[in-house]
């Protein structure tokens, strides 16, 4: 077996080709900026592309991360506040729901299993009894049925407090949205700048052709 076929043979050579090719490409691009064919607009477009790449690849994720962390901190404080101000209690159905009654005043059809409004009683945090019409599911709408409720310090009905996991998910979505918007904004700015550079490039070509065009093809002009 030849030495080139060993563990450091052709496979190693194949793995080393891409980095070398990438270095040659980068070196060629860097030398190209000194080429007489490289116009100022070409260099400006290259710099714009580089800045946009950095913004999209580095700045946008950083913006999303910072925004998500700040949103999560704010939402977690709100979660703690809600759990401190809202109290779990149990509601008891006093009378059956009227036929077809449900939140919003719409009529429920046959077999409707969604929320219905029933007269119910519950206990406030200070121990006093409260009554009122409460929305619950039809499966817990018979007299004597119980279902969970949440009240504030005064015994008024409130929504269930947000959980910490839900707040984290909302913060993650907020951070992702902020990062995506930042990346999209950087891309749009790049497109606008490149479009302006292209317009300037064509304007210069038109001016150059306006000078050279009438002499093109005449004897002694080199055309």
XYZ file of N, CA and C in Angstrom:
669
model
N 0.859 -1.197 0.000
C 0.000 0.000 0.000
C 0.883 1.231 0.000
N 0.522 2.263 -0.861
C 1.329 3.462 -0.926
C 1.085 4.329 0.304
N 2.079 5.157 0.613
C 1.945 6.023 1.790
C 0.826 7.021 1.615
N 0.571 7.415 0.354
C -0.483 8.412 0.118
C -1.866 7.859 0.401
N -1.976 6.483 0.428
C -3.279 5.863 0.683
C -3.525 5.625 2.161
N -2.598 6.016 3.020
C -2.745 5.804 4.454
C -3.708 6.800 5.059
N -3.765 6.833 6.387
C -4.711 7.708 7.076
C -4.464 9.178 6.813
N -3.253 9.564 6.339
C -2.968 10.963 6.073
C -2.855 11.220 4.577
N -3.493 10.356 3.772
C -3.393 10.410 2.321
C -4.445 11.287 1.686
N -5.147 10.763 0.634
C -6.070 11.570 -0.159
C -7.188 12.200 0.642
N -7.713 11.503 1.676
C -8.817 12.073 2.448
C -8.392 13.360 3.123
N -7.170 13.367 3.686
C -6.674 14.579 4.327
C -6.496 15.690 3.319
N -6.002 15.331 2.100
C -5.837 16.331 1.064
C -7.184 16.964 0.707
N -8.244 16.131 0.620
C -9.563 16.643 0.253
C -10.097 17.596 1.299
N -9.786 17.295 2.564
C -10.272 18.183 3.609
C -9.527 19.499 3.622
N -8.308 19.512 3.121
C -7.521 20.746 3.167
C -7.781 21.657 1.975
N -8.436 21.161 0.933
C -8.661 21.966 -0.257
C -9.612 23.137 0.000
N -10.784 22.929 0.619
C -11.710 24.054 0.788
C -11.120 25.236 1.537
N -10.430 25.062 2.687
C -9.851 26.235 3.338
C -8.855 26.967 2.448
N -8.017 26.228 1.717
C -7.057 26.872 0.829
C -7.784 27.636 -0.274
N -8.823 27.024 -0.819
C -9.591 27.701 -1.868
C -10.249 28.954 -1.318
N -10.782 28.879 -0.091
C -11.403 30.055 0.511
C -10.387 31.167 0.725
N -9.158 30.790 1.152
C -8.129 31.810 1.347
C -7.747 32.455 0.021
N -7.648 31.630 -1.041
C -7.319 32.195 -2.345
C -8.412 33.132 -2.823
N -9.678 32.752 -2.588
C -10.792 33.613 -3.006
C -10.767 34.933 -2.249
N -10.594 34.860 -0.919
C -10.550 36.081 -0.125
C -9.376 36.958 -0.529
N -8.220 36.318 -0.793
C -7.049 37.085 -1.226
C -7.291 37.740 -2.575
N -7.955 37.023 -3.475
C -8.254 37.597 -4.780
C -9.194 38.780 -4.692
N -10.221 38.649 -3.821
C -11.145 39.765 -3.636
C -10.427 40.970 -3.050
N -9.525 40.722 -2.095
C -8.799 41.826 -1.469
C -7.880 42.520 -2.479
N -7.220 41.744 -3.368
C -6.365 42.353 -4.387
C -7.188 43.045 -5.461
N -8.407 42.569 -5.690
C -9.259 43.144 -6.728
C -9.587 44.602 -6.468
N -9.580 45.012 -5.192
C -9.944 46.391 -4.881
C -8.932 47.379 -5.444
N -7.697 46.931 -5.764
C -6.688 47.797 -6.354
C -6.683 47.703 -7.878
N -7.568 46.892 -8.438
C -7.613 46.732 -9.883
C -8.157 48.000 -10.540
N -7.612 48.400 -11.702
C -8.160 49.572 -12.400
C -9.597 49.369 -12.867
N -10.040 48.113 -12.943
C -11.424 47.841 -13.326
C -12.393 47.985 -12.149
N -11.843 48.117 -10.969
C -12.699 48.253 -9.775
C -13.119 49.713 -9.627
N -14.389 49.962 -9.820
C -14.896 51.319 -9.737
C -15.189 51.692 -8.282
N -15.245 52.994 -7.979
C -15.589 53.404 -6.604
C -16.923 52.839 -6.139
N -17.880 52.759 -7.062
C -19.178 52.194 -6.678
C -19.077 50.716 -6.348
N -18.122 50.006 -7.004
C -17.919 48.590 -6.679
C -17.386 48.439 -5.262
N -16.421 49.297 -4.906
C -15.883 49.226 -3.542
C -16.947 49.605 -2.526
N -17.739 50.634 -2.830
C -18.809 51.031 -1.911
C -19.830 49.908 -1.744
N -20.167 49.233 -2.855
C -21.132 48.131 -2.774
C -20.580 46.975 -1.950
N -19.265 46.715 -2.073
C -18.653 45.652 -1.280
C -18.690 45.988 0.203
N -18.386 47.246 0.538
C -18.441 47.634 1.948
C -19.866 47.577 2.500
N -20.818 47.991 1.685
C -22.218 47.922 2.120
C -22.627 46.475 2.381
N -22.215 45.566 1.500
C -22.535 44.157 1.702
C -21.888 43.619 2.971
N -20.637 44.023 3.232
C -19.955 43.562 4.441
C -20.649 44.078 5.695
N -21.001 45.364 5.695
C -21.694 45.928 6.865
C -23.036 45.251 7.080
N -23.776 45.024 5.987
C -25.076 44.353 6.116
C -24.910 42.937 6.646
N -23.860 42.241 6.202
C -23.614 40.886 6.695
C -23.331 40.887 8.191
N -22.538 41.853 8.647
C -22.245 41.940 10.085
C -23.511 42.268 10.869
N -24.314 43.190 10.343
C -25.541 43.561 11.046
C -26.511 42.384 11.129
N -26.656 41.657 10.021
C -27.604 40.540 10.005
C -27.087 39.363 10.826
N -25.778 39.112 10.740
C -25.236 37.937 11.426
C -24.882 38.151 12.874
N -24.605 39.403 13.269
C -24.159 39.665 14.638
C -25.099 40.623 15.369
N -25.345 41.788 14.769
C -26.123 42.809 15.467
C -27.580 42.386 15.656
N -28.196 41.824 14.613
C -29.604 41.437 14.731
C -29.831 40.368 15.804
N -29.024 39.280 15.847
C -29.196 38.338 16.963
C -28.960 38.971 18.328
N -28.005 39.909 18.406
C -27.757 40.576 19.691
C -28.962 41.409 20.103
N -29.558 42.119 19.130
C -30.764 42.904 19.431
C -31.894 41.993 19.896
N -32.080 40.863 19.212
C -33.123 39.926 19.621
C -32.886 39.362 21.008
N -31.604 39.041 21.318
C -31.291 38.489 22.633
C -31.548 39.507 23.736
N -31.075 40.735 23.539
C -31.262 41.769 24.563
C -32.743 42.081 24.742
N -33.460 42.203 23.621
C -34.896 42.484 23.717
C -35.640 41.357 24.419
N -35.297 40.114 24.093
C -35.951 38.979 24.744
C -35.673 38.920 26.231
N -34.425 39.194 26.622
C -34.084 39.162 28.043
C -34.812 40.260 28.808
N -34.854 41.453 28.238
C -35.561 42.546 28.915
C -37.057 42.275 29.000
N -37.624 41.762 27.910
C -39.049 41.437 27.936
C -39.340 40.345 28.951
N -38.468 39.349 29.041
C -38.684 38.269 30.002
C -38.603 38.786 31.435
N -37.632 39.678 31.704
C -37.532 40.234 33.053
C -38.785 41.016 33.418
N -39.299 41.813 32.475
C -40.512 42.588 32.736
C -41.722 41.686 32.927
N -41.854 40.664 32.067
C -42.996 39.758 32.183
C -42.929 38.919 33.457
N -41.734 38.521 33.862
C -41.622 37.738 35.095
C -42.009 38.572 36.308
N -41.672 39.869 36.296
C -42.122 40.739 37.394
C -43.640 40.852 37.395
N -44.231 40.923 36.198
C -45.687 40.984 36.116
C -46.314 39.680 36.599
N -45.675 38.551 36.306
C -46.186 37.265 36.789
C -46.196 37.223 38.307
N -45.096 37.665 38.905
C -45.020 37.677 40.370
C -46.092 38.589 40.946
N -46.293 39.753 40.305
C -47.304 40.687 40.797
C -48.701 40.109 40.670
N -48.983 39.461 39.547
C -50.308 38.875 39.371
C -50.569 37.771 40.384
N -49.580 36.933 40.636
C -49.779 35.853 41.606
C -49.906 36.401 43.024
N -49.358 37.580 43.267
C -49.502 38.175 44.592
C -50.864 38.844 44.754
N -51.413 39.390 43.691
C -52.667 40.133 43.786
C -53.900 39.303 43.436
N -53.719 38.168 42.826
C -54.864 37.348 42.439
C -54.896 36.079 43.277
N -56.082 35.693 43.658
C -56.251 34.590 44.609
C -57.177 33.528 44.011
N -56.784 32.285 44.189
C -57.597 31.177 43.691
C -58.722 30.878 44.665
N -59.915 30.626 44.139
C -61.056 30.253 44.954
C -61.913 29.283 44.148
N -63.024 28.882 44.706
C -63.900 27.907 44.060
C -65.283 28.497 43.908
N -65.808 28.432 42.696
C -67.168 28.883 42.451
C -68.146 27.721 42.517
N -69.358 27.985 43.022
C -70.406 26.971 43.137
C -71.626 27.421 42.357
N -72.088 26.574 41.471
C -73.248 26.915 40.651
C -74.493 26.930 41.535
N -75.267 28.024 41.449
C -76.479 28.141 42.254
C -77.710 27.653 41.505
N -77.817 28.037 40.242
C -78.964 27.644 39.428
C -78.459 27.239 38.048
N -79.194 26.390 37.366
C -78.751 25.985 36.024
C -78.801 27.157 35.064
N -78.001 27.073 34.052
C -77.959 28.129 33.040
C -79.238 28.117 32.234
N -79.660 29.306 31.785
C -80.809 29.380 30.901
C -80.482 28.690 29.585
N -81.445 28.097 28.972
C -81.235 27.347 27.747
C -80.661 28.257 26.670
N -79.518 27.844 26.142
C -78.913 28.592 25.049
C -78.096 29.774 25.484
N -77.925 30.035 26.806
C -77.153 31.203 27.225
C -75.668 30.877 27.215
N -74.913 31.800 26.710
C -73.465 31.678 26.720
C -72.889 33.090 26.634
N -71.604 33.289 26.946
C -71.021 34.625 26.908
C -71.196 35.286 25.551
N -71.549 36.571 25.566
C -71.762 37.304 24.324
C -73.217 37.361 23.924
N -74.093 36.623 24.595
C -75.513 36.674 24.312
C -75.947 35.844 23.123
N -75.022 35.115 22.477
C -75.398 34.289 21.327
C -76.099 33.033 21.804
N -76.896 32.484 20.958
C -77.631 31.279 21.284
C -76.799 30.053 20.957
N -76.747 29.114 21.879
C -76.001 27.879 21.679
C -76.885 26.857 20.995
N -76.319 26.161 20.022
C -77.076 25.137 19.337
C -77.105 23.845 20.125
N -77.747 22.861 19.561
C -77.840 21.564 20.220
C -76.464 20.926 20.332
N -76.148 20.402 21.490
C -74.873 19.759 21.708
C -73.734 20.723 21.974
N -74.045 22.008 22.194
C -73.002 22.995 22.453
C -72.312 22.671 23.765
N -70.953 22.588 23.736
C -70.193 22.215 24.928
C -69.241 23.311 25.356
N -69.409 24.514 24.814
C -68.520 25.615 25.154
C -68.916 26.270 26.465
N -68.354 27.466 26.767
C -68.664 28.150 28.023
C -70.095 28.673 28.053
N -70.690 28.608 29.215
C -72.029 29.142 29.456
C -71.975 30.011 30.698
N -72.935 30.912 30.835
C -72.999 31.814 31.990
C -74.032 31.294 32.991
N -73.594 31.137 34.235
C -74.475 30.595 35.282
C -74.390 31.482 36.529
N -75.449 31.546 37.319
C -75.356 32.205 38.629
C -74.499 31.349 39.561
N -73.532 31.954 40.204
C -72.619 31.196 41.061
C -72.243 32.031 42.272
N -71.717 31.356 43.264
C -71.240 32.015 44.483
C -69.783 31.632 44.708
N -69.048 32.508 45.377
C -67.653 32.232 45.717
C -67.280 33.018 46.955
N -66.140 32.731 47.495
C -65.683 33.370 48.723
C -64.536 34.321 48.406
N -64.648 35.569 48.868
C -63.613 36.571 48.653
C -62.437 36.310 49.588
N -61.273 36.902 49.336
C -60.121 36.699 50.224
C -60.368 37.098 51.668
N -61.304 38.055 51.914
C -61.589 38.458 53.292
C -62.602 37.553 53.973
N -63.062 36.496 53.270
C -64.002 35.537 53.836
C -65.453 35.831 53.556
N -65.767 36.952 52.919
C -67.160 37.288 52.633
C -67.645 36.504 51.414
N -68.949 36.243 51.369
C -69.559 35.502 50.269
C -69.948 36.459 49.162
N -69.693 36.075 47.945
C -70.041 36.873 46.772
C -70.845 36.018 45.800
N -71.724 36.674 45.047
C -72.500 35.979 44.026
C -72.468 36.797 42.743
N -72.730 36.130 41.660
C -72.756 36.808 40.365
C -72.845 35.791 39.250
N -72.919 36.299 38.041
C -72.977 35.421 36.885
C -71.551 35.193 36.402
N -71.210 33.915 36.230
C -69.848 33.514 35.908
C -69.887 32.581 34.700
N -68.902 32.692 33.872
C -68.790 31.802 32.713
C -68.075 30.521 33.121
N -68.645 29.404 32.733
C -68.039 28.102 32.989
C -68.401 27.168 31.848
N -67.851 25.982 31.837
C -68.169 25.029 30.783
C -69.483 24.338 31.117
N -70.148 23.828 30.064
C -71.460 23.210 30.274
C -71.369 21.992 31.190
N -70.210 21.312 31.192
C -70.084 20.145 32.059
C -70.083 20.481 33.540
N -69.912 21.762 33.889
C -69.927 22.169 35.305
C -70.995 23.225 35.540
N -72.129 23.100 34.875
C -73.173 24.122 34.930
C -74.426 23.670 35.656
N -74.362 22.541 36.349
C -75.522 22.083 37.109
C -75.447 22.607 38.547
N -76.577 22.852 39.185
C -76.555 23.345 40.569
C -75.720 22.457 41.479
N -74.850 23.065 42.250
C -73.970 22.336 43.147
C -72.612 22.019 42.551
N -72.467 22.137 41.245
C -71.162 21.911 40.622
C -70.180 23.007 41.030
N -68.934 22.650 41.129
C -67.893 23.617 41.490
C -66.875 23.727 40.349
N -66.235 24.880 40.289
C -65.216 25.131 39.265
C -64.267 26.200 39.804
N -63.020 26.226 39.330
C -62.033 27.171 39.849
C -62.299 28.591 39.376
N -62.020 29.547 40.261
C -62.140 30.970 39.960
C -60.920 31.706 40.503
N -60.712 32.914 39.995
C -59.642 33.778 40.485
C -60.246 35.142 40.788
N -59.882 35.701 41.942
C -60.386 37.006 42.346
C -59.221 37.916 42.726
N -59.505 39.233 42.773
C -58.500 40.161 43.267
C -58.655 40.314 44.777
N -57.960 41.269 45.375
C -58.005 41.445 46.824
C -59.389 41.832 47.324
N -60.213 42.416 46.445
C -61.560 42.836 46.841
C -62.622 41.783 46.532
N -62.205 40.653 46.006
C -63.165 39.598 45.712
C -63.770 39.679 44.333
N -63.317 40.609 43.497
C -63.845 40.719 42.148
C -63.181 39.677 41.244
N -63.958 39.160 40.302
C -63.443 38.130 39.411
C -62.405 38.716 38.457
N -61.329 37.986 38.289
C -60.259 38.386 37.362
C -59.814 37.152 36.584
N -59.027 37.387 35.567
C -58.494 36.281 34.784
C -57.419 35.534 35.571
N -57.190 34.315 35.150
C -56.149 33.515 35.784
C -54.785 34.156 35.530
N -53.918 34.208 36.536
C -52.605 34.834 36.339
C -51.768 34.065 35.323
N -50.923 34.804 34.646
C -50.042 34.206 33.650
C -48.971 33.389 34.353
N -48.632 32.236 33.778
C -47.577 31.400 34.353
C -46.206 31.865 33.884
N -45.172 31.449 34.614
C -43.809 31.843 34.262
C -43.396 31.282 32.904
N -43.818 30.066 32.606
C -43.454 29.469 31.317
C -44.107 30.214 30.158
N -45.362 30.628 30.335
C -46.029 31.400 29.293
C -45.337 32.739 29.072
N -44.921 33.382 30.166
C -44.200 34.649 30.040
C -42.877 34.456 29.310
N -42.188 33.354 29.590
C -40.920 33.087 28.892
C -41.149 32.873 27.404
N -42.208 32.161 27.051
C -42.515 31.947 25.638
C -42.832 33.271 24.942
N -43.593 34.134 25.602
C -43.903 35.437 25.012
C -42.639 36.271 24.842
N -41.743 36.224 25.826
C -40.492 36.974 25.715
C -39.627 36.437 24.585
N -39.605 35.109 24.422
C -38.828 34.521 23.332
C -39.370 34.956 21.973
N -40.675 34.983 21.837
C -41.277 35.440 20.583
C -40.977 36.917 20.339
N -41.009 37.706 21.412
C -40.683 39.127 21.267
C -39.242 39.316 20.816
N -38.319 38.579 21.434
C -36.915 38.676 21.032
C -36.693 38.220 19.607
N -37.338 37.115 19.230
C -37.201 36.627 17.854
C -37.739 37.650 16.865
N -38.873 38.256 17.200
C -39.442 39.266 16.308
C -38.535 40.483 16.180
N -37.945 40.921 17.311
C -37.045 42.072 17.252
C -35.822 41.769 16.404
N -35.256 40.561 16.562
C -34.106 40.187 15.741
C -34.454 40.106 14.268
N -35.617 39.532 13.960
C -36.031 39.409 12.562
C -36.273 40.780 11.940
N -36.894 41.673 12.693
C -37.137 43.023 12.179
C -35.816 43.753 11.939
N -34.864 43.594 12.853
C -33.559 44.241 12.689
C -32.841 43.710 11.455
N -32.860 42.395 11.276
C -32.219 41.815 10.097
C -32.912 42.270 8.819
N -34.244 42.286 8.833
C -34.966 42.752 7.643
C -34.697 44.207 7.330
N -34.578 45.025 8.391
C -34.283 46.441 8.177
C -32.894 46.625 7.569
N -31.907 45.880 8.082
C -30.556 45.970 7.525
C -30.540 45.535 6.067
N -31.282 44.481 5.744
C -31.329 44.009 4.359
C -31.993 45.037 3.452
N -33.068 45.652 3.918
C -33.756 46.656 3.101
C -32.873 47.878 2.868
N -32.147 48.302 3.902
C -31.236 49.440 3.737
C -30.144 49.100 2.728
N -29.631 47.862 2.803
C -28.615 47.455 1.834
C -29.159 47.512 0.409
N -30.382 47.022 0.216
C -30.973 47.049 -1.120
C -31.141 48.474 -1.630
N -31.567 49.379 -0.737
C -31.749 50.768 -1.146
C -30.417 51.414 -1.526
N -29.384 51.151 -0.717
C -28.075 51.735 -1.013
C -27.520 51.178 -2.317
N -27.633 49.858 -2.503
C -27.140 49.250 -3.744
C -27.907 49.786 -4.950
N -29.193 49.982 -4.793
C -29.985 50.532 -5.899
C -29.517 51.938 -6.252
N -29.215 52.727 -5.231
C -28.721 54.080 -5.494
C -27.344 54.044 -6.149
N -26.491 53.122 -5.709
C -25.176 52.990 -6.332
C -25.303 52.565 -7.787
N -26.213 51.655 -8.069
C -26.421 51.223 -9.450
C -26.915 52.387 -10.302
N -27.803 53.192 -9.765
C -28.291 54.339 -10.524
C -27.162 55.323 -10.809
N -26.325 55.553 -9.796
C -25.187 56.449 -10.006
C -24.226 55.863 -11.036
N -24.033 54.550 -11.000
C -23.146 53.899 -11.961
C -23.673 54.064 -13.386
N -24.969 53.892 -13.577
C -25.543 54.039 -14.911
C -25.494 55.498 -15.372
N -25.664 56.431 -14.433
C -25.572 57.841 -14.804
C -24.169 58.175 -15.305
N -23.141 57.642 -14.653
C -21.775 57.879 -15.092
C -21.523 57.231 -16.452
N -22.070 56.043 -16.669
C -21.926 55.401 -17.969
C -22.612 56.218 -19.062
N -23.777 56.764 -18.756
C -24.483 57.586 -19.742
C -23.686 58.838 -20.076
N -23.089 59.463 -19.058
C -22.295 60.661 -19.326
C -21.049 60.316 -20.146
N -20.407 59.191 -19.814
C -19.224 58.787 -20.573
C -19.583 58.460 -22.013
N -20.714 57.779 -22.198
C -21.120 57.444 -23.563
C -21.531 58.683 -24.341
N -22.106 59.669 -23.657
C -22.467 60.910 -24.343
C -21.234 61.613 -24.897
N -20.082 61.445 -24.226
C -18.845 62.056 -24.705
C -18.193 61.221 -25.808
N -18.198 59.915 -25.663
C -17.488 59.035 -26.579
C -18.361 58.594 -27.740
N -19.656 58.477 -27.523
C -20.554 57.925 -28.529
C -20.472 58.594 -29.890
N -20.525 59.933 -29.975
C -20.487 60.578 -31.299
C -19.208 60.308 -32.066
N -18.098 60.021 -31.383
C -16.822 59.759 -32.051
C -16.585 58.290 -32.307
N -17.491 57.427 -31.831
C -17.268 55.988 -31.936
C -17.298 55.539 -33.390
N -16.245 54.803 -33.804
C -16.197 54.265 -35.158
C -15.568 55.166 -36.176
N -15.250 56.401 -35.826
C -14.606 57.294 -36.787
C -13.136 56.955 -36.914
N -12.582 57.260 -38.045
C -11.164 56.976 -38.281
C -10.297 57.786 -37.342
N -9.314 57.128 -36.791
C -8.373 57.810 -35.922
C -8.799 57.902 -34.490
N -10.006 57.435 -34.150
C -10.482 57.484 -32.770
C -10.206 56.191 -32.033
N -9.736 55.174 -32.751
C -9.487 53.886 -32.094
C -10.690 53.037 -31.980
N -11.865 53.458 -32.526
C -13.090 52.688 -32.428
C -13.190 51.655 -33.503
